[in-house]
């Protein structure tokens, strides 16, 4: 969609430095003039003159010397574009900028880092203005605003995004151009990202960002910070937020300083603290959270070159619902059958065990050069260190020692080359290398859930985008990845044998310790991924996107090696050395356009994802121990198909009122066993009525209705357990499968903007779950034990200075 | 340009250097510190005679093998003094976890549930600092010849003040289960 066509008309004019450049910047979609677009005249990459377009989208730059120039055109709602211009005399230039379908948040990410995402995949964004109301929430909470995105929760504080039905290792999370490596494999491992570092969050509903990896079977989340300032300026932003539920809030601040030599600095930090949250009828004991994060960004941005140094630190402590912490199946049955959780206490800020403490460090150094008549070359190195500790109620002096302590260190090196051989062809290619090391601290005194391992990988990718004409774009890409995992794992001898590993994997045994065996499993994977897409502008107001994506994902360490008790589910989670790569073939279409005098904007996205050897964690039986019996979950591979549709539409009733609707339906089927796939998001339908009045301090009011239908398609994983009742053993059916009923929630949000002593301020007030409705969410693992969150009032104040 | 070249080169060197990891001679073995593999209930007839020992032992702990249970017949109409012991036999020498339970006796309690027709009653004979039972020491009294099961449960972080708990009724105890073993009982 970077179709940008120029109609240059030049007149000959003899004087040397008296030429005038006039022009017009218009919206590619409808030809309307773009007011307030910045036009910068660049001579050899250095800005020489800058103007802003007038009410008719026109601009004029006077007294230009004859020569070759470039103009950089930017507009807040558009992608910036650099266009070559030959000044031989008075010149007129008309530039069509790709103006986003604003109302839908329908945005394709390109910007200064070039084409990262295939422009034929449906992607949707949340911008800074929308992110403000999530400053005290998690990444997963914010992303739910986008149709087709739901979340897999462990309580209310551990929120993992699901894109079109898929989560965890099937979603790449990219923060500031770095792929997050934060032990994302676990269901109860939430992304370690401070939402407040992002200026824009984009969800790509497909695998079309091969630059970041070929394994995005579910999709990609891009959290992109604002560009650093590159001229003399200083500005900052602070958001304060206070909420009634959890009796906490957050403060986040950022300060930017720019210099005329192109240097820019940003420091940013967030502190967040909540106590126990509350369901409508009781406190959810031990669900408090605390988060501290901090980042510094230093960079120089010129047209011809640039470099950036970025460091971020993220630290969080999350309480796990006390009522979900128990021992064996007897305890599970008690917890499920208890209408009110067995442990509900008065409000407290204390985060007792069970809890998680996770810290994440990210250091990035990157640089680019733009070479004349060639393109752009970028190099990036990133270092990440993720330390995850899980605490539980232990006997004796062990109480302060974690039961899980995993340290994951990752180094990434990426080289990307972007070039434009012709004006209609854009080629991107690159190499990326990864080295990763996991260290599981033996001092926990608990056998490692994930073993020590080393992982090497190298990927080579290439892609091109070709504009056939103004209305047809073709997108092609391919990537090959080689991955090697070298682990050192202790197996229980009895487990090793019961799995038949002593036959199939006898050669991996390094040393026999009697009841345990030290093994050295090593695996190699070579994976291919590819994308083909078309972007066809059927007519002025209607566009069709088609994309086919092939994505391959080698198993993650959890799927291969996991062996241990999962907190809060009375279940053992067992990996399998025989698990192999899963491969997805995804077809997606997207119809987007406008109608009814451009007052209606719509976006219809049907898709089908055919996954061979889809890896799922499923209950396979029970295990008897001295602690009683436990459910056993194993990773299995079966072919699966997911298909669904996401629909978005907005309608402007008049200047003040607008209506927005979004609907998502998804069906997941295990085609080998002919049964539904577990944990597929239920159908949902959101409707929002908004009022805005620019004359009254930009007043915005909105009422949002969220309807979640019951998930009627689920695999039956119920099982029979023997429990004691009235001094007899009785068999009871443990219902861990049946989804909860559907529910409806109503939310209110409002804001006003005003100036206070020269500072731009925004005051917001919102109410979530207005009617304090009791509900349980199918994709919340704690739905068996407690209700979800009750009513919440939030007051927030944003300052720009 | 030069600085960028240097920068990229130095990053490459850094990357390669960091990749060559130090081989530390393999990971250290972890023997589960907290796991209870073995529960032994020793019953001594108060009138004298040989001890009767019930044992549940699961040496692979959370591994696939189920616990092995050994029991002996109880005599009818007899009162036994019972002492329970829990061990972690994955460690060598075995760790006596009963000691830890005694140290945190206010947070722990053993329960003895009689299942089926076994004519068995139990009573607590020990107390924690608050005067609540712990259940490490009990008396077990048999009636006429019969068969059934005895379920021995150790709960951690339970509510000892809930109704019936101090009398040995587990129904309202709550907490987490640390041990749950079933012994078949034959009185003859």
PDB file of C-alpha atoms in Angstrom, chain A residues 104-269:
ATOM      1  CA  UNK A 104     -11.193   1.092  12.338  1.00  0.00           C
ATOM      2  CA  UNK A 105      -7.733   1.529  13.692  1.00  0.00           C
ATOM      3  CA  UNK A 106      -6.823  -0.205  10.463  1.00  0.00           C
ATOM      4  CA  UNK A 107      -3.184   0.514  10.095  1.00  0.00           C
ATOM      5  CA  UNK A 108      -0.295  -1.054   8.354  1.00  0.00           C
ATOM      6  CA  UNK A 109       2.970  -0.588  10.079  1.00  0.00           C
ATOM      7  CA  UNK A 110       5.910   0.633   8.152  1.00  0.00           C
ATOM      8  CA  UNK A 111       7.383   3.922   9.214  1.00  0.00           C
ATOM      9  CA  UNK A 112      11.044   4.470   9.741  1.00  0.00           C
ATOM     10  CA  UNK A 113      12.050   0.861  10.021  1.00  0.00           C
ATOM     11  CA  UNK A 114      10.746  -0.009   6.622  1.00  0.00           C
ATOM     12  CA  UNK A 115       8.423  -2.765   5.617  1.00  0.00           C
ATOM     13  CA  UNK A 116       8.310  -5.183   8.481  1.00  0.00           C
ATOM     14  CA  UNK A 117       4.933  -6.637   7.824  1.00  0.00           C
ATOM     15  CA  UNK A 118       3.468  -7.969   4.644  1.00  0.00           C
ATOM     16  CA  UNK A 119       0.921  -5.407   3.576  1.00  0.00           C
ATOM     17  CA  UNK A 120      -1.548  -7.989   2.547  1.00  0.00           C
ATOM     18  CA  UNK A 121      -2.155  -9.371   6.037  1.00  0.00           C
ATOM     19  CA  UNK A 122      -4.903  -7.920   8.122  1.00  0.00           C
ATOM     20  CA  UNK A 123      -3.450  -5.869  10.921  1.00  0.00           C
ATOM     21  CA  UNK A 124      -5.017  -3.484  13.384  1.00  0.00           C
ATOM     22  CA  UNK A 125      -3.543  -0.969  15.755  1.00  0.00           C
ATOM     23  CA  UNK A 126      -4.209   0.826  18.991  1.00  0.00           C
ATOM     24  CA  UNK A 127      -2.740   4.280  19.132  1.00  0.00           C
ATOM     25  CA  UNK A 128      -1.393   6.281  22.040  1.00  0.00           C
ATOM     26  CA  UNK A 129      -4.742   8.009  22.597  1.00  0.00           C
ATOM     27  CA  UNK A 130      -6.482   4.661  22.997  1.00  0.00           C
ATOM     28  CA  UNK A 131      -3.696   3.158  25.079  1.00  0.00           C
ATOM     29  CA  UNK A 132      -4.049   5.875  27.735  1.00  0.00           C
ATOM     30  CA  UNK A 133      -6.956   4.084  29.353  1.00  0.00           C
ATOM     31  CA  UNK A 134      -4.842   0.947  29.754  1.00  0.00           C
ATOM     32  CA  UNK A 135      -1.886   2.618  31.440  1.00  0.00           C
ATOM     33  CA  UNK A 136      -2.559   0.621  34.617  1.00  0.00           C
ATOM     34  CA  UNK A 137      -3.456  -2.613  32.829  1.00  0.00           C
ATOM     35  CA  UNK A 138      -1.546  -5.289  30.952  1.00  0.00           C
ATOM     36  CA  UNK A 139      -0.644  -5.735  27.319  1.00  0.00           C
ATOM     37  CA  UNK A 140      -3.190  -8.543  27.047  1.00  0.00           C
ATOM     38  CA  UNK A 141      -5.983  -6.325  28.417  1.00  0.00           C
ATOM     39  CA  UNK A 142      -5.316  -3.623  25.856  1.00  0.00           C
ATOM     40  CA  UNK A 143      -5.077  -5.986  22.908  1.00  0.00           C
ATOM     41  CA  UNK A 144      -8.544  -7.359  23.603  1.00  0.00           C
ATOM     42  CA  UNK A 145      -9.847  -4.114  22.107  1.00  0.00           C
ATOM     43  CA  UNK A 146      -8.926  -5.491  18.703  1.00  0.00           C
ATOM     44  CA  UNK A 147     -11.396  -7.834  17.056  1.00  0.00           C
ATOM     45  CA  UNK A 148     -10.210 -11.417  16.851  1.00  0.00           C
ATOM     46  CA  UNK A 149      -7.921 -10.929  19.835  1.00  0.00           C
ATOM     47  CA  UNK A 150      -8.888 -12.455  23.152  1.00  0.00           C
ATOM     48  CA  UNK A 151      -6.887 -13.514  26.146  1.00  0.00           C
ATOM     49  CA  UNK A 152      -5.938 -16.559  28.122  1.00  0.00           C
ATOM     50  CA  UNK A 153      -6.026 -15.590  31.768  1.00  0.00           C
ATOM     51  CA  UNK A 154      -4.718 -17.050  34.958  1.00  0.00           C
ATOM     52  CA  UNK A 155      -6.811 -14.984  37.329  1.00  0.00           C
ATOM     53  CA  UNK A 156      -7.155 -11.343  36.414  1.00  0.00           C
ATOM     54  CA  UNK A 157      -3.495 -10.388  36.503  1.00  0.00           C
ATOM     55  CA  UNK A 158      -1.810 -12.921  34.220  1.00  0.00           C
ATOM     56  CA  UNK A 159      -3.153 -12.123  30.785  1.00  0.00           C
ATOM     57  CA  UNK A 160      -1.788 -13.683  27.604  1.00  0.00           C
ATOM     58  CA  UNK A 161      -2.984 -12.485  24.222  1.00  0.00           C
ATOM     59  CA  UNK A 162      -4.703 -14.932  21.873  1.00  0.00           C
ATOM     60  CA  UNK A 163      -4.805 -14.022  18.180  1.00  0.00           C
ATOM     61  CA  UNK A 164      -7.482 -15.788  16.169  1.00  0.00           C
ATOM     62  CA  UNK A 165      -7.477 -18.664  18.629  1.00  0.00           C
ATOM     63  CA  UNK A 166      -3.737 -19.160  19.155  1.00  0.00           C
ATOM     64  CA  UNK A 167      -1.443 -18.101  21.978  1.00  0.00           C
ATOM     65  CA  UNK A 168       1.908 -18.432  23.750  1.00  0.00           C
ATOM     66  CA  UNK A 169       4.744 -19.579  21.468  1.00  0.00           C
ATOM     67  CA  UNK A 170       2.531 -19.125  18.416  1.00  0.00           C
ATOM     68  CA  UNK A 171       2.520 -15.366  18.894  1.00  0.00           C
ATOM     69  CA  UNK A 172       5.590 -13.233  18.464  1.00  0.00           C
ATOM     70  CA  UNK A 173       5.710 -10.159  20.626  1.00  0.00           C
ATOM     71  CA  UNK A 174       8.013  -7.520  19.223  1.00  0.00           C
ATOM     72  CA  UNK A 175       8.925  -4.580  21.451  1.00  0.00           C
ATOM     73  CA  UNK A 176      10.955  -1.816  19.914  1.00  0.00           C
ATOM     74  CA  UNK A 177      11.929  -4.113  17.034  1.00  0.00           C
ATOM     75  CA  UNK A 178      13.166  -6.886  19.337  1.00  0.00           C
ATOM     76  CA  UNK A 179      11.436 -10.235  19.616  1.00  0.00           C
ATOM     77  CA  UNK A 180      10.618 -10.798  23.257  1.00  0.00           C
ATOM     78  CA  UNK A 181      12.198 -13.929  24.731  1.00  0.00           C
ATOM     79  CA  UNK A 182      10.547 -14.246  28.107  1.00  0.00           C
ATOM     80  CA  UNK A 183       9.668 -17.914  28.561  1.00  0.00           C
ATOM     81  CA  UNK A 184       6.420 -17.309  26.723  1.00  0.00           C
ATOM     82  CA  UNK A 185       5.726 -21.055  26.521  1.00  0.00           C
ATOM     83  CA  UNK A 186       3.809 -21.300  29.791  1.00  0.00           C
ATOM     84  CA  UNK A 187       0.107 -20.652  30.094  1.00  0.00           C
ATOM     85  CA  UNK A 188       0.712 -18.690  33.282  1.00  0.00           C
ATOM     86  CA  UNK A 189       3.614 -16.683  31.835  1.00  0.00           C
ATOM     87  CA  UNK A 190       2.369 -13.245  30.828  1.00  0.00           C
ATOM     88  CA  UNK A 191       4.368 -11.042  28.440  1.00  0.00           C
ATOM     89  CA  UNK A 192       6.990  -8.997  30.298  1.00  0.00           C
ATOM     90  CA  UNK A 193       6.242  -5.709  28.614  1.00  0.00           C
ATOM     91  CA  UNK A 194       5.272  -2.375  30.061  1.00  0.00           C
ATOM     92  CA  UNK A 195       2.422  -1.270  27.867  1.00  0.00           C
ATOM     93  CA  UNK A 196       3.375   2.350  28.533  1.00  0.00           C
ATOM     94  CA  UNK A 197       6.552   2.060  26.461  1.00  0.00           C
ATOM     95  CA  UNK A 198       4.409   1.662  23.363  1.00  0.00           C
ATOM     96  CA  UNK A 199       3.065   4.535  21.318  1.00  0.00           C
ATOM     97  CA  UNK A 200       1.291   2.133  19.066  1.00  0.00           C
ATOM     98  CA  UNK A 201       0.308  -1.502  19.435  1.00  0.00           C
ATOM     99  CA  UNK A 202      -0.306  -3.418  16.271  1.00  0.00           C
ATOM    100  CA  UNK A 203      -1.692  -6.893  15.905  1.00  0.00           C
ATOM    101  CA  UNK A 204      -0.865  -8.716  12.696  1.00  0.00           C
ATOM    102  CA  UNK A 205      -3.318 -11.552  12.269  1.00  0.00           C
ATOM    103  CA  UNK A 206      -0.973 -13.855  10.451  1.00  0.00           C
ATOM    104  CA  UNK A 207       2.627 -14.816   9.966  1.00  0.00           C
ATOM    105  CA  UNK A 208       3.500 -12.082   7.468  1.00  0.00           C
ATOM    106  CA  UNK A 209       6.441 -10.560   9.349  1.00  0.00           C
ATOM    107  CA  UNK A 210       9.124 -13.001   8.343  1.00  0.00           C
ATOM    108  CA  UNK A 211      11.783 -10.568   9.456  1.00  0.00           C
ATOM    109  CA  UNK A 212      10.968 -11.489  13.051  1.00  0.00           C
ATOM    110  CA  UNK A 213      10.551 -15.222  12.627  1.00  0.00           C
ATOM    111  CA  UNK A 214       8.833 -17.871  10.616  1.00  0.00           C
ATOM    112  CA  UNK A 215       6.958 -19.409  13.531  1.00  0.00           C
ATOM    113  CA  UNK A 216       4.139 -16.885  14.027  1.00  0.00           C
ATOM    114  CA  UNK A 217       1.382 -19.427  13.532  1.00  0.00           C
ATOM    115  CA  UNK A 218      -1.006 -17.243  15.513  1.00  0.00           C
ATOM    116  CA  UNK A 219       0.200 -13.780  14.686  1.00  0.00           C
ATOM    117  CA  UNK A 220       2.391 -10.942  15.764  1.00  0.00           C
ATOM    118  CA  UNK A 221       2.076  -8.167  18.302  1.00  0.00           C
ATOM    119  CA  UNK A 222       4.206  -5.125  17.576  1.00  0.00           C
ATOM    120  CA  UNK A 223       4.702  -2.663  20.407  1.00  0.00           C
ATOM    121  CA  UNK A 224       6.305   0.343  18.871  1.00  0.00           C
ATOM    122  CA  UNK A 225       7.620   3.316  20.809  1.00  0.00           C
ATOM    123  CA  UNK A 226       7.364   6.835  19.467  1.00  0.00           C
ATOM    124  CA  UNK A 227      10.264   7.980  17.294  1.00  0.00           C
ATOM    125  CA  UNK A 228      12.938   9.789  19.181  1.00  0.00           C
ATOM    126  CA  UNK A 229      13.076  13.538  18.700  1.00  0.00           C
ATOM    127  CA  UNK A 230      15.635  14.625  16.109  1.00  0.00           C
ATOM    128  CA  UNK A 231      15.521  18.379  16.503  1.00  0.00           C
ATOM    129  CA  UNK A 232      15.836  20.757  19.449  1.00  0.00           C
ATOM    130  CA  UNK A 233      12.905  20.077  21.699  1.00  0.00           C
ATOM    131  CA  UNK A 234      11.912  18.834  25.131  1.00  0.00           C
ATOM    132  CA  UNK A 235       8.604  17.304  26.041  1.00  0.00           C
ATOM    133  CA  UNK A 236       7.146  14.831  28.447  1.00  0.00           C
ATOM    134  CA  UNK A 237       4.056  12.991  29.475  1.00  0.00           C
ATOM    135  CA  UNK A 238       2.725  11.659  32.773  1.00  0.00           C
ATOM    136  CA  UNK A 239      -0.334   9.512  33.349  1.00  0.00           C
ATOM    137  CA  UNK A 240      -1.726   8.959  36.823  1.00  0.00           C
ATOM    138  CA  UNK A 241      -4.384   6.382  37.308  1.00  0.00           C
ATOM    139  CA  UNK A 242      -6.327   5.211  40.353  1.00  0.00           C
ATOM    140  CA  UNK A 243      -8.796   2.337  40.473  1.00  0.00           C
ATOM    141  CA  UNK A 244     -11.300   1.213  43.087  1.00  0.00           C
ATOM    142  CA  UNK A 245     -11.043  -2.494  42.391  1.00  0.00           C
ATOM    143  CA  UNK A 246      -7.681  -3.586  43.738  1.00  0.00           C
ATOM    144  CA  UNK A 247      -7.428  -0.166  45.458  1.00  0.00           C
ATOM    145  CA  UNK A 248      -4.387   0.703  43.442  1.00  0.00           C
ATOM    146  CA  UNK A 249      -3.144   2.474  40.436  1.00  0.00           C
ATOM    147  CA  UNK A 250      -0.189   3.427  38.391  1.00  0.00           C
ATOM    148  CA  UNK A 251       2.048   6.313  37.507  1.00  0.00           C
ATOM    149  CA  UNK A 252       3.915   6.432  34.259  1.00  0.00           C
ATOM    150  CA  UNK A 253       6.135   9.195  32.955  1.00  0.00           C
ATOM    151  CA  UNK A 254       8.324   9.809  29.985  1.00  0.00           C
ATOM    152  CA  UNK A 255      10.601  12.663  29.067  1.00  0.00           C
ATOM    153  CA  UNK A 256      12.057  13.314  25.631  1.00  0.00           C
ATOM    154  CA  UNK A 257      14.893  15.628  24.751  1.00  0.00           C
ATOM    155  CA  UNK A 258      16.055  16.266  21.225  1.00  0.00           C
ATOM    156  CA  UNK A 259      18.982  18.162  19.774  1.00  0.00           C
ATOM    157  CA  UNK A 260      19.425  19.826  16.415  1.00  0.00           C
ATOM    158  CA  UNK A 261      22.250  17.475  15.502  1.00  0.00           C
ATOM    159  CA  UNK A 262      19.684  14.671  15.301  1.00  0.00           C
ATOM    160  CA  UNK A 263      20.343  13.232  18.744  1.00  0.00           C
ATOM    161  CA  UNK A 264      17.364  12.221  20.856  1.00  0.00           C
ATOM    162  CA  UNK A 265      17.015  10.844  24.380  1.00  0.00           C
ATOM    163  CA  UNK A 266      14.033   9.408  26.201  1.00  0.00           C
ATOM    164  CA  UNK A 267      13.687   8.196  29.750  1.00  0.00           C
ATOM    165  CA  UNK A 268      10.522   6.450  30.759  1.00  0.00           C
ATOM    166  CA  UNK A 269       9.296   4.678  33.865  1.00  0.00           C
TER     167      UNK A 269
END
